[in-house]
Tab-separated table of C-alpha atoms in Angstrom:
chain	number	residue	atom	x	y	z
A	267	UNK	CA	-31.210	44.595	-9.239
A	268	UNK	CA	-33.665	44.360	-6.367
A	269	UNK	CA	-37.419	43.906	-5.894
A	270	UNK	CA	-38.278	45.911	-2.751
A	271	UNK	CA	-41.480	47.978	-2.633
A	272	UNK	CA	-41.757	51.216	-4.543
A	273	UNK	CA	-42.052	54.395	-2.478
A	274	UNK	CA	-45.151	56.285	-3.638
A	275	UNK	CA	-45.803	59.981	-3.146
A	276	UNK	CA	-43.996	61.677	-0.294
A	277	UNK	CA	-43.957	64.769	-2.580
A	278	UNK	CA	-41.145	63.428	-4.811
A	279	UNK	CA	-38.044	61.281	-5.084
A	280	UNK	CA	-36.005	64.484	-5.241
A	281	UNK	CA	-36.950	65.281	-1.643
A	282	UNK	CA	-36.361	61.731	-0.471
A	283	UNK	CA	-32.669	62.241	-1.270
A	284	UNK	CA	-32.281	65.528	0.655
A	285	UNK	CA	-35.141	65.403	3.167
A	286	UNK	CA	-38.193	67.634	3.321
A	287	UNK	CA	-37.280	71.186	4.347
A	288	UNK	CA	-37.822	72.365	7.918
A	289	UNK	CA	-41.032	74.437	7.856
A	290	UNK	CA	-40.650	78.204	8.059
A	291	UNK	CA	-42.924	80.279	10.254
A	292	UNK	CA	-46.424	81.095	9.001
A	293	UNK	CA	-47.763	84.616	8.662
A	294	UNK	CA	-48.848	85.940	12.049
A	295	UNK	CA	-51.515	88.553	11.471
A	296	UNK	CA	-51.735	91.276	8.883
A	297	UNK	CA	-48.669	92.878	7.309
A	298	UNK	CA	-47.587	95.306	4.614
A	299	UNK	CA	-44.968	95.020	1.869
A	300	UNK	CA	-43.897	96.718	-1.325
A	301	UNK	CA	-44.285	93.471	-3.269
A	302	UNK	CA	-46.202	90.391	-2.110
A	303	UNK	CA	-45.633	87.187	-4.076
A	304	UNK	CA	-48.186	84.389	-3.794
A	305	UNK	CA	-46.469	81.030	-4.311
A	306	UNK	CA	-43.076	79.796	-3.164
A	307	UNK	CA	-41.997	77.858	-6.239
A	308	UNK	CA	-39.475	78.778	-8.906
A	309	UNK	CA	-41.511	81.724	-10.239
A	310	UNK	CA	-42.047	83.301	-6.849
A	311	UNK	CA	-38.525	82.748	-5.576
A	312	UNK	CA	-36.799	83.869	-8.777
A	313	UNK	CA	-38.976	87.006	-8.781
A	314	UNK	CA	-38.070	87.767	-5.178
A	315	UNK	CA	-34.403	87.198	-5.993
A	316	UNK	CA	-34.268	89.554	-8.953
A	317	UNK	CA	-36.324	92.256	-7.234
A	318	UNK	CA	-34.003	92.301	-4.218
A	319	UNK	CA	-30.954	92.252	-6.492
A	320	UNK	CA	-32.291	95.278	-8.366
A	321	UNK	CA	-33.478	97.175	-5.266
A	322	UNK	CA	-32.245	95.782	-1.925
A	323	UNK	CA	-34.494	98.239	-0.084
A	324	UNK	CA	-37.716	96.730	-1.425
A	325	UNK	CA	-39.870	94.974	1.151
A	326	UNK	CA	-40.645	91.644	-0.528
A	327	UNK	CA	-42.889	88.992	1.015
A	328	UNK	CA	-43.467	85.433	-0.259
A	329	UNK	CA	-46.543	83.489	0.870
A	330	UNK	CA	-46.597	79.705	0.429
A	331	UNK	CA	-49.423	77.383	1.474
A	332	UNK	CA	-47.208	74.356	2.252
A	333	UNK	CA	-43.443	74.810	1.889
A	334	UNK	CA	-41.326	76.366	-0.823
A	335	UNK	CA	-41.055	73.873	-3.668
A	336	UNK	CA	-44.035	71.744	-2.630
A	337	UNK	CA	-45.553	71.991	-6.108
A	338	UNK	CA	-44.085	71.449	-9.558
A	339	UNK	CA	-40.790	73.129	-8.616
A	340	UNK	CA	-39.925	70.201	-6.359
A	341	UNK	CA	-41.419	67.426	-8.476
A	342	UNK	CA	-40.569	68.089	-12.132
A	343	UNK	CA	-38.362	66.099	-14.484
A	344	UNK	CA	-35.334	68.350	-14.055
A	345	UNK	CA	-35.288	69.664	-17.626
A	346	UNK	CA	-33.562	73.052	-17.702
A	347	UNK	CA	-34.079	73.627	-21.424
A	348	UNK	CA	-35.081	76.305	-23.930
A	349	UNK	CA	-38.599	75.199	-24.871
A	350	UNK	CA	-41.570	77.339	-23.896
A	351	UNK	CA	-45.314	77.061	-24.306
A	352	UNK	CA	-47.017	78.943	-27.117
A	353	UNK	CA	-44.279	79.959	-29.541
A	354	UNK	CA	-46.349	79.150	-32.622
A	355	UNK	CA	-49.346	81.088	-31.295
A	356	UNK	CA	-47.146	84.081	-30.446
A	357	UNK	CA	-45.618	84.024	-33.937
A	358	UNK	CA	-49.017	83.970	-35.632
A	359	UNK	CA	-50.645	86.560	-33.394
A	360	UNK	CA	-47.802	89.014	-32.794
A	361	UNK	CA	-45.359	88.314	-35.614
A	362	UNK	CA	-42.441	85.946	-35.993
A	363	UNK	CA	-39.692	88.437	-34.959
A	364	UNK	CA	-41.199	88.662	-31.470
A	365	UNK	CA	-41.378	84.890	-31.159
A	366	UNK	CA	-37.751	84.623	-32.306
A	367	UNK	CA	-36.746	87.204	-29.675
A	368	UNK	CA	-38.511	85.157	-27.033
A	369	UNK	CA	-36.729	82.004	-28.200
A	370	UNK	CA	-33.372	83.760	-27.940
A	371	UNK	CA	-34.285	84.954	-24.448
A	372	UNK	CA	-35.105	81.377	-23.471
A	373	UNK	CA	-31.772	80.163	-24.815
A	374	UNK	CA	-30.056	82.708	-22.606
A	375	UNK	CA	-32.200	81.806	-19.607
A	376	UNK	CA	-30.709	78.297	-19.504
A	377	UNK	CA	-27.252	79.775	-18.976
A	378	UNK	CA	-28.624	82.422	-16.597
A	379	UNK	CA	-29.920	79.752	-14.206
A	380	UNK	CA	-26.601	77.917	-14.339
A	381	UNK	CA	-24.673	81.154	-13.710
A	382	UNK	CA	-26.808	82.218	-10.743
A	383	UNK	CA	-26.525	78.790	-9.155
A	384	UNK	CA	-22.734	79.010	-9.449
A	385	UNK	CA	-22.644	82.562	-8.083
A	386	UNK	CA	-24.967	81.816	-5.142
A	387	UNK	CA	-23.523	78.437	-4.190
A	388	UNK	CA	-26.617	76.419	-5.145
A	389	UNK	CA	-25.567	72.841	-5.906
A	390	UNK	CA	-28.410	71.448	-8.015
A	391	UNK	CA	-26.540	68.591	-9.744
A	392	UNK	CA	-26.478	70.632	-12.955
A	393	UNK	CA	-24.998	68.952	-16.037
A	394	UNK	CA	-25.325	70.865	-19.306
A	395	UNK	CA	-25.498	68.007	-21.781
A	396	UNK	CA	-28.203	69.457	-24.012
A	397	UNK	CA	-31.517	67.877	-24.911
A	398	UNK	CA	-32.106	64.897	-27.207
A	399	UNK	CA	-35.466	63.859	-28.665
A	400	UNK	CA	-35.884	60.537	-30.458
A	401	UNK	CA	-38.220	59.268	-33.173
A	402	UNK	CA	-39.156	55.596	-32.969
A	403	UNK	CA	-41.826	55.243	-35.676
A	404	UNK	CA	-41.953	56.422	-39.305
A	405	UNK	CA	-44.583	59.043	-38.413
A	406	UNK	CA	-42.451	60.333	-35.530
A	407	UNK	CA	-39.472	60.514	-37.892
A	408	UNK	CA	-41.507	62.621	-40.304
A	409	UNK	CA	-42.484	64.970	-37.448
A	410	UNK	CA	-38.878	65.108	-36.287
A	411	UNK	CA	-37.716	66.377	-39.660
A	412	UNK	CA	-40.465	68.990	-39.768
A	413	UNK	CA	-39.673	70.009	-36.180
A	414	UNK	CA	-35.976	70.531	-36.908
A	415	UNK	CA	-36.776	72.543	-40.038
A	416	UNK	CA	-39.192	74.716	-38.073
A	417	UNK	CA	-36.689	75.237	-35.251
A	418	UNK	CA	-34.079	76.374	-37.756
A	419	UNK	CA	-36.581	78.926	-39.086
A	420	UNK	CA	-36.656	80.400	-35.562
A	421	UNK	CA	-32.871	80.741	-35.535
A	422	UNK	CA	-32.108	77.514	-33.681
A	423	UNK	CA	-28.941	76.790	-35.647
A	424	UNK	CA	-27.476	74.733	-32.797
A	425	UNK	CA	-30.149	72.065	-33.239
A	426	UNK	CA	-28.749	69.009	-35.022
A	427	UNK	CA	-30.599	66.223	-36.813
A	428	UNK	CA	-29.047	62.861	-35.887
A	429	UNK	CA	-28.970	59.628	-37.862
A	430	UNK	CA	-29.786	56.374	-36.029
A	431	UNK	CA	-26.050	55.739	-35.587
A	432	UNK	CA	-25.383	59.244	-34.303
A	433	UNK	CA	-28.358	59.020	-31.939
A	434	UNK	CA	-27.188	55.665	-30.544
A	435	UNK	CA	-23.740	57.121	-29.938
A	436	UNK	CA	-25.332	59.597	-27.508
A	437	UNK	CA	-28.101	57.462	-25.990
A	438	UNK	CA	-28.849	53.996	-27.354
A	439	UNK	CA	-32.652	54.038	-27.290
A	440	UNK	CA	-34.130	50.810	-28.593
A	441	UNK	CA	-35.751	51.200	-32.015
A	442	UNK	CA	-34.674	54.814	-32.562
A	443	UNK	CA	-34.962	55.775	-36.242
A	444	UNK	CA	-33.383	59.173	-35.709
A	445	UNK	CA	-33.129	61.996	-33.195
A	446	UNK	CA	-32.271	65.634	-32.731
A	447	UNK	CA	-30.037	67.334	-30.176
A	448	UNK	CA	-29.741	70.930	-29.002
A	449	UNK	CA	-27.071	72.348	-26.693
A	450	UNK	CA	-29.633	74.539	-24.914
A	451	UNK	CA	-30.463	72.114	-22.140
A	452	UNK	CA	-29.217	70.829	-18.803
A	453	UNK	CA	-30.153	68.234	-16.242
A	454	UNK	CA	-30.870	69.445	-12.716
A	455	UNK	CA	-32.055	68.072	-9.384
A	456	UNK	CA	-35.244	70.169	-9.017
A	457	UNK	CA	-35.643	70.112	-5.246
A	458	UNK	CA	-32.028	71.125	-4.679
A	459	UNK	CA	-32.591	74.169	-6.891
A	460	UNK	CA	-35.764	75.340	-5.154
A	461	UNK	CA	-34.411	74.715	-1.647
A	462	UNK	CA	-31.252	76.616	-2.546
A	463	UNK	CA	-33.221	79.513	-4.014
A	464	UNK	CA	-35.386	79.776	-0.895
A	465	UNK	CA	-32.262	79.892	1.276
A	466	UNK	CA	-30.696	82.603	-0.870
A	467	UNK	CA	-33.733	84.914	-1.010
A	468	UNK	CA	-34.263	84.625	2.737
A	469	UNK	CA	-30.626	85.601	3.283
A	470	UNK	CA	-31.272	88.673	1.103
A	471	UNK	CA	-33.993	89.863	3.457
A	472	UNK	CA	-37.108	88.470	1.774
A	473	UNK	CA	-39.859	87.526	4.253
A	474	UNK	CA	-40.889	83.942	3.457
A	475	UNK	CA	-44.018	82.634	5.180
A	476	UNK	CA	-44.999	78.988	4.794
A	477	UNK	CA	-48.101	77.050	5.890
A	478	UNK	CA	-50.044	80.154	4.877
A	479	UNK	CA	-52.906	79.661	2.420
A	480	UNK	CA	-53.907	82.576	0.233
A	481	UNK	CA	-57.627	82.353	-0.468
A	482	UNK	CA	-58.167	85.543	-2.462
A	483	UNK	CA	-56.201	88.258	-4.224
A	484	UNK	CA	-57.882	91.673	-4.131
A	485	UNK	CA	-56.989	94.408	-6.638
A	486	UNK	CA	-55.764	97.767	-5.463
A	487	UNK	CA	-56.586	101.242	-6.738
A	488	UNK	CA	-55.239	104.778	-6.640
A	489	UNK	CA	-56.384	105.016	-3.030
A	490	UNK	CA	-55.907	101.442	-1.763
A	491	UNK	CA	-53.194	98.800	-1.802
A	492	UNK	CA	-53.699	95.396	-3.379
A	493	UNK	CA	-54.208	92.550	-0.918
A	494	UNK	CA	-53.407	88.880	-0.523
A	495	UNK	CA	-56.001	87.482	1.874
A	496	UNK	CA	-54.827	84.406	3.796
A	497	UNK	CA	-56.064	82.111	6.527
A	498	UNK	CA	-53.611	83.824	8.893
A	499	UNK	CA	-54.003	87.493	8.025
A	500	UNK	CA	-53.861	89.862	5.067
A	501	UNK	CA	-50.767	91.212	3.342
A	502	UNK	CA	-51.270	94.616	1.700
A	503	UNK	CA	-48.808	95.680	-0.974
A	504	UNK	CA	-48.351	98.015	-3.920
A	505	UNK	CA	-47.987	94.884	-6.058
A	506	UNK	CA	-49.389	91.397	-5.473
A	507	UNK	CA	-47.940	88.861	-7.903
A	508	UNK	CA	-49.612	85.491	-8.481
A	509	UNK	CA	-47.121	82.651	-8.966
A	510	UNK	CA	-49.318	79.653	-8.194
A	511	UNK	CA	-49.132	77.679	-11.496
A	512	UNK	CA	-51.059	74.380	-11.142
A	513	UNK	CA	-52.609	75.438	-7.817
A	514	UNK	CA	-54.198	78.607	-9.240
A	515	UNK	CA	-57.676	77.074	-9.395
A	516	UNK	CA	-57.896	77.080	-5.578
A	517	UNK	CA	-57.981	80.882	-5.478
A	518	UNK	CA	-61.357	82.622	-5.407
A	519	UNK	CA	-62.518	83.400	-8.929
A	520	UNK	CA	-59.713	81.451	-10.629
A	521	UNK	CA	-61.298	77.991	-10.974
A	522	UNK	CA	-61.312	78.188	-14.779
A	523	UNK	CA	-58.172	80.303	-15.365
A	524	UNK	CA	-55.517	77.588	-15.649
A	525	UNK	CA	-56.176	73.894	-15.708
A	526	UNK	CA	-54.112	71.787	-13.262
A	527	UNK	CA	-52.673	69.065	-15.502
A	528	UNK	CA	-51.162	66.024	-13.807
A	529	UNK	CA	-47.819	64.532	-14.740
A	530	UNK	CA	-46.247	61.500	-13.097
A	531	UNK	CA	-42.739	60.141	-12.711
A	532	UNK	CA	-40.853	57.048	-11.656
A	533	UNK	CA	-37.184	56.598	-10.849
A	534	UNK	CA	-35.191	53.388	-10.989
A	535	UNK	CA	-32.668	52.106	-8.524
A	536	UNK	CA	-29.063	53.093	-9.380
A	537	UNK	CA	-28.183	51.155	-12.519
A	538	UNK	CA	-24.888	49.238	-12.845
A	539	UNK	CA	-21.892	50.293	-14.906
A	540	UNK	CA	-22.622	47.550	-17.447
A	541	UNK	CA	-25.973	49.151	-18.264
A	542	UNK	CA	-24.422	52.567	-18.874
A	543	UNK	CA	-21.613	51.079	-20.942
A	544	UNK	CA	-24.240	49.541	-23.213
A	545	UNK	CA	-26.611	52.510	-23.355
A	546	UNK	CA	-24.158	55.393	-23.180
A	547	UNK	CA	-25.831	58.599	-21.985
A	548	UNK	CA	-22.439	59.825	-20.769
A	549	UNK	CA	-23.325	63.402	-21.766
A	550	UNK	CA	-26.201	63.497	-19.247
A	551	UNK	CA	-28.568	64.802	-21.929
A	552	UNK	CA	-32.222	65.195	-21.064
A	553	UNK	CA	-34.232	62.756	-23.182
A	554	UNK	CA	-37.649	63.040	-24.808
A	555	UNK	CA	-39.507	61.591	-27.770
A	556	UNK	CA	-41.742	62.660	-30.638
A	557	UNK	CA	-44.839	60.730	-29.509
A	558	UNK	CA	-48.091	62.660	-29.007
A	559	UNK	CA	-48.333	61.374	-25.422
A	560	UNK	CA	-44.653	62.038	-24.910
A	561	UNK	CA	-42.184	60.899	-22.284
A	562	UNK	CA	-39.331	62.800	-20.623
A	563	UNK	CA	-36.313	61.432	-18.794
A	564	UNK	CA	-32.913	62.159	-17.305
A	565	UNK	CA	-29.892	60.276	-15.998
A	566	UNK	CA	-29.590	61.377	-12.387
A	567	UNK	CA	-26.395	62.283	-10.577
A	568	UNK	CA	-26.423	58.878	-8.864
A	569	UNK	CA	-26.987	56.925	-12.113
A	570	UNK	CA	-30.714	56.269	-12.034
A	571	UNK	CA	-33.218	56.899	-14.811
A	572	UNK	CA	-35.977	59.307	-13.816
A	573	UNK	CA	-38.791	59.081	-16.356
A	574	UNK	CA	-42.149	60.799	-16.641
A	575	UNK	CA	-45.367	60.987	-18.630
A	576	UNK	CA	-49.002	61.956	-18.263
A	577	UNK	CA	-50.794	59.026	-16.556
A	578	UNK	CA	-54.118	60.410	-15.244
A	579	UNK	CA	-53.999	63.842	-16.878
A	580	UNK	CA	-56.734	65.687	-14.996
A	581	UNK	CA	-58.952	65.325	-11.932
A	582	UNK	CA	-62.573	66.425	-12.054
A	583	UNK	CA	-63.215	69.906	-10.706
A	584	UNK	CA	-59.567	70.954	-11.051
A	585	UNK	CA	-58.636	69.023	-7.925
A	586	UNK	CA	-54.961	68.635	-7.115
A	587	UNK	CA	-53.127	65.621	-5.732
A	588	UNK	CA	-52.288	64.562	-2.188
A	589	UNK	CA	-48.494	64.732	-1.699
A	590	UNK	CA	-47.780	63.122	-5.067
A	591	UNK	CA	-49.547	59.802	-4.516
A	592	UNK	CA	-49.681	57.970	-7.879
A	593	UNK	CA	-52.033	55.256	-9.143
A	594	UNK	CA	-50.437	51.838	-9.700
A	595	UNK	CA	-51.772	51.822	-13.263
A	596	UNK	CA	-49.704	54.934	-13.999
A	597	UNK	CA	-46.601	53.410	-12.400
A	598	UNK	CA	-47.058	50.328	-14.606
A	599	UNK	CA	-47.456	52.506	-17.718
A	600	UNK	CA	-44.237	54.379	-16.978
A	601	UNK	CA	-42.347	51.147	-16.292
A	602	UNK	CA	-43.542	49.859	-19.650
A	603	UNK	CA	-42.145	52.971	-21.367
A	604	UNK	CA	-38.836	52.535	-19.531
A	605	UNK	CA	-38.512	48.902	-20.613
A	606	UNK	CA	-39.598	49.703	-24.166
A	607	UNK	CA	-36.900	52.364	-24.522
A	608	UNK	CA	-34.252	50.430	-22.601
A	609	UNK	CA	-34.821	46.659	-22.614
A	610	UNK	CA	-31.658	46.201	-20.532
A	611	UNK	CA	-33.472	47.997	-17.666
A	612	UNK	CA	-36.280	45.414	-17.617
A	613	UNK	CA	-35.142	43.934	-14.315
A	614	UNK	CA	-34.536	47.272	-12.615
A	615	UNK	CA	-36.385	48.092	-9.433
A	616	UNK	CA	-38.621	51.186	-9.450
A	617	UNK	CA	-37.608	52.952	-6.259
A	618	UNK	CA	-40.071	55.836	-6.244
A	619	UNK	CA	-43.189	57.098	-8.022
A	620	UNK	CA	-44.795	60.507	-7.637
A	621	UNK	CA	-47.031	63.044	-9.390
A	622	UNK	CA	-47.525	66.784	-9.578
A	623	UNK	CA	-49.627	69.405	-11.321
A	624	UNK	CA	-48.659	71.973	-13.930
A	625	UNK	CA	-50.640	74.984	-15.131
A	626	UNK	CA	-52.284	74.903	-18.578
A	627	UNK	CA	-53.960	78.008	-20.073
A	628	UNK	CA	-56.762	77.462	-22.592
A	629	UNK	CA	-54.488	78.336	-25.543
A	630	UNK	CA	-51.457	76.513	-24.071
A	631	UNK	CA	-49.439	79.770	-23.945
A	632	UNK	CA	-47.337	80.839	-20.969
A	633	UNK	CA	-47.897	84.452	-19.898
A	634	UNK	CA	-46.556	87.308	-17.782
A	635	UNK	CA	-48.891	90.126	-16.784
A	636	UNK	CA	-48.846	93.270	-14.675
A	637	UNK	CA	-51.571	95.903	-14.331
A	638	UNK	CA	-50.074	99.037	-12.711
A	639	UNK	CA	-53.571	100.380	-12.006
A	640	UNK	CA	-54.619	97.470	-9.797
A	641	UNK	CA	-51.142	96.356	-8.711
A	642	UNK	CA	-51.919	92.785	-9.715
A	643	UNK	CA	-49.492	90.662	-11.697
A	644	UNK	CA	-48.949	87.033	-12.571
A	645	UNK	CA	-46.689	84.633	-14.389
A	646	UNK	CA	-47.228	81.022	-15.337
A	647	UNK	CA	-49.124	78.650	-17.554
A	648	UNK	CA	-45.849	76.957	-18.425
A	649	UNK	CA	-47.478	73.691	-19.578
A	650	UNK	CA	-44.602	71.639	-18.193
A	651	UNK	CA	-41.740	73.799	-19.509
A	652	UNK	CA	-41.345	75.880	-16.390
A	653	UNK	CA	-37.871	75.105	-15.062
A	654	UNK	CA	-36.265	77.653	-17.389
A	655	UNK	CA	-39.336	79.738	-18.243
A	656	UNK	CA	-39.823	80.690	-14.580
A	657	UNK	CA	-36.454	82.436	-14.602
A	658	UNK	CA	-37.297	84.495	-17.683
A	659	UNK	CA	-40.741	85.254	-16.241
A	660	UNK	CA	-39.225	86.461	-12.978
A	661	UNK	CA	-36.798	88.852	-14.677
A	662	UNK	CA	-39.682	90.146	-16.779
A	663	UNK	CA	-41.872	90.690	-13.705
A	664	UNK	CA	-38.958	92.528	-12.072
A	665	UNK	CA	-38.788	94.986	-14.963
A	666	UNK	CA	-42.561	95.445	-15.017
A	667	UNK	CA	-42.725	96.095	-11.265
A	668	UNK	CA	-39.871	98.592	-11.473
A	669	UNK	CA	-41.583	100.324	-14.401
A	670	UNK	CA	-38.716	99.766	-16.813
A	671	UNK	CA	-39.196	99.333	-20.562
A	672	UNK	CA	-36.700	96.667	-21.566
A	673	UNK	CA	-36.243	93.996	-24.184
A	674	UNK	CA	-37.897	91.575	-21.778
A	675	UNK	CA	-41.041	93.673	-21.273
A	676	UNK	CA	-41.433	93.882	-25.073
A	677	UNK	CA	-41.608	90.096	-25.531
A	678	UNK	CA	-44.925	88.831	-26.932
A	679	UNK	CA	-46.001	86.866	-23.870
A	680	UNK	CA	-46.233	90.044	-21.775
A	681	UNK	CA	-49.896	90.873	-21.066
A	682	UNK	CA	-51.033	88.124	-23.454
A	683	UNK	CA	-54.633	87.295	-22.537
A	684	UNK	CA	-56.393	83.965	-22.969
A	685	UNK	CA	-59.979	82.873	-22.548
A	686	UNK	CA	-61.083	80.779	-19.611
A	687	UNK	CA	-61.522	77.024	-19.606
A	688	UNK	CA	-64.977	75.543	-20.086
A	689	UNK	CA	-67.034	74.690	-16.973
A	690	UNK	CA	-67.341	71.117	-15.735
A	691	UNK	CA	-68.050	68.518	-16.922
A	692	UNK	CA	-66.923	69.877	-20.293
A	693	UNK	CA	-63.274	70.390	-19.353
A	694	UNK	CA	-62.963	66.931	-17.771
A	695	UNK	CA	-64.498	65.329	-20.878
A	696	UNK	CA	-62.350	67.492	-23.148
A	697	UNK	CA	-58.999	66.799	-21.465
A	698	UNK	CA	-59.571	63.067	-21.065
A	699	UNK	CA	-60.870	62.864	-24.624
A	700	UNK	CA	-57.800	64.721	-25.894
A	701	UNK	CA	-55.354	62.344	-24.221
A	702	UNK	CA	-57.367	59.311	-25.287
A	703	UNK	CA	-57.043	60.618	-28.848
A	704	UNK	CA	-53.282	61.126	-28.493
A	705	UNK	CA	-52.805	57.624	-27.113
A	706	UNK	CA	-54.920	56.225	-29.958
A	707	UNK	CA	-52.829	58.186	-32.462
A	708	UNK	CA	-49.617	56.794	-30.970
A	709	UNK	CA	-50.977	53.245	-31.186
A	710	UNK	CA	-51.942	53.816	-34.817
A	711	UNK	CA	-48.474	55.138	-35.622
A	712	UNK	CA	-46.754	52.244	-33.855
A	713	UNK	CA	-48.732	50.017	-36.173
A	714	UNK	CA	-46.667	51.334	-39.071
A	715	UNK	CA	-48.483	54.450	-40.277
A	716	UNK	CA	-45.906	56.573	-42.150
A	717	UNK	CA	-47.421	59.997	-41.438
A	718	UNK	CA	-48.968	61.712	-38.424
A	719	UNK	CA	-52.306	60.217	-37.458
A	720	UNK	CA	-55.322	62.394	-38.377
A	721	UNK	CA	-56.669	61.630	-34.892
A	722	UNK	CA	-53.785	63.658	-33.420
A	723	UNK	CA	-54.270	66.487	-35.905
A	724	UNK	CA	-57.920	66.826	-34.891
A	725	UNK	CA	-57.007	66.655	-31.188
A	726	UNK	CA	-54.446	69.440	-31.681
A	727	UNK	CA	-57.054	71.725	-33.225
A	728	UNK	CA	-59.802	70.949	-30.686
A	729	UNK	CA	-57.461	71.336	-27.706
A	730	UNK	CA	-56.103	74.689	-28.882
A	731	UNK	CA	-52.512	73.470	-28.745
A	732	UNK	CA	-51.793	74.522	-32.359
């Protein structure tokens, strides 16, 4: 195991393995379309894909300020799984049957992504090994049991509670007191998926313009088309769909709509066969934990561990990062988590570190919206669970644009409205205070507390997460 310098930024490790995509042409003057999609990540590309599949004659345009997959779609942890943001809120506000229907739709979306990739020849290193979450303190173990019971109440019968021995047989995480596993999860290589999707939609006739910054989205009316105003011209369309996730705050009037939350990752060098023989992980499960400031990880196709967590959660004024550059303090924190979970990886080189932003609504609920009167729509606020949720959102937007009443358009996240975030400096203080509380709660629980720290319970209520 080597000691060479860690690559930092460069968008993500995922791109370092395949190379950054060759830039597509920017918009050249004003244009018109039936549907204009702002944002060339998973949401935008999946939406373009399903719209063209449903109606090949539709004129669909995608506008992207850098290149397709520059944001979270090319930087995430590669968790194609069935979790989505806001299920508890949806159940309380709209009734449990609707939340259960949404959960079932998410379960199906995992397999939908896998099926489309197979049909379209997108090789994204997909391995459907399910998702495993471990508990490593008594308080986490208590939460794990409550979590599994709650999941079963939403019809998640495939979720299994694992004893320490059963958990170690899957992935031998040091100090694990128990775990759970669900089959509704797969590991992917995120950049390969988004690059493949962009190739497919362009081959279907979608106009994809990169290096084109949308500054404002203007509603339409009965006598005027909606507009996406860019630095290179204006696209007018019957529908303009916002798919900008963590970069939404840069649009005029959207500074307080969704908060751009930072998440950071590191990836080790390829680990030797002896490590994997000791640790297992042969099923390629995605791995998480029950901590308040949780981690997420995967075993990559070339036998590395890619591991992420929050680091610096938020930049003042909703600023976003510069090509994924990550503070050394965050890299050190993530290495410490890696070595804590897997002591045998203590000598492993960290080959790459990077960061990205995800979109967080004030109530932590993902949403899909479309207003036929103005022609404006949106999808996002995935709070880090977007790899699968984007696919479901895109199929829902397709049905809304085409004016079809379907099971998808009846799901409770459709046209769910949330209040705006507080102005600065309140949101900076609030977010940093929330994560300081979660870290303090985790430290308290590692000290032997048997039940969930009251600090975390208060933080959950104040943040709006529960």
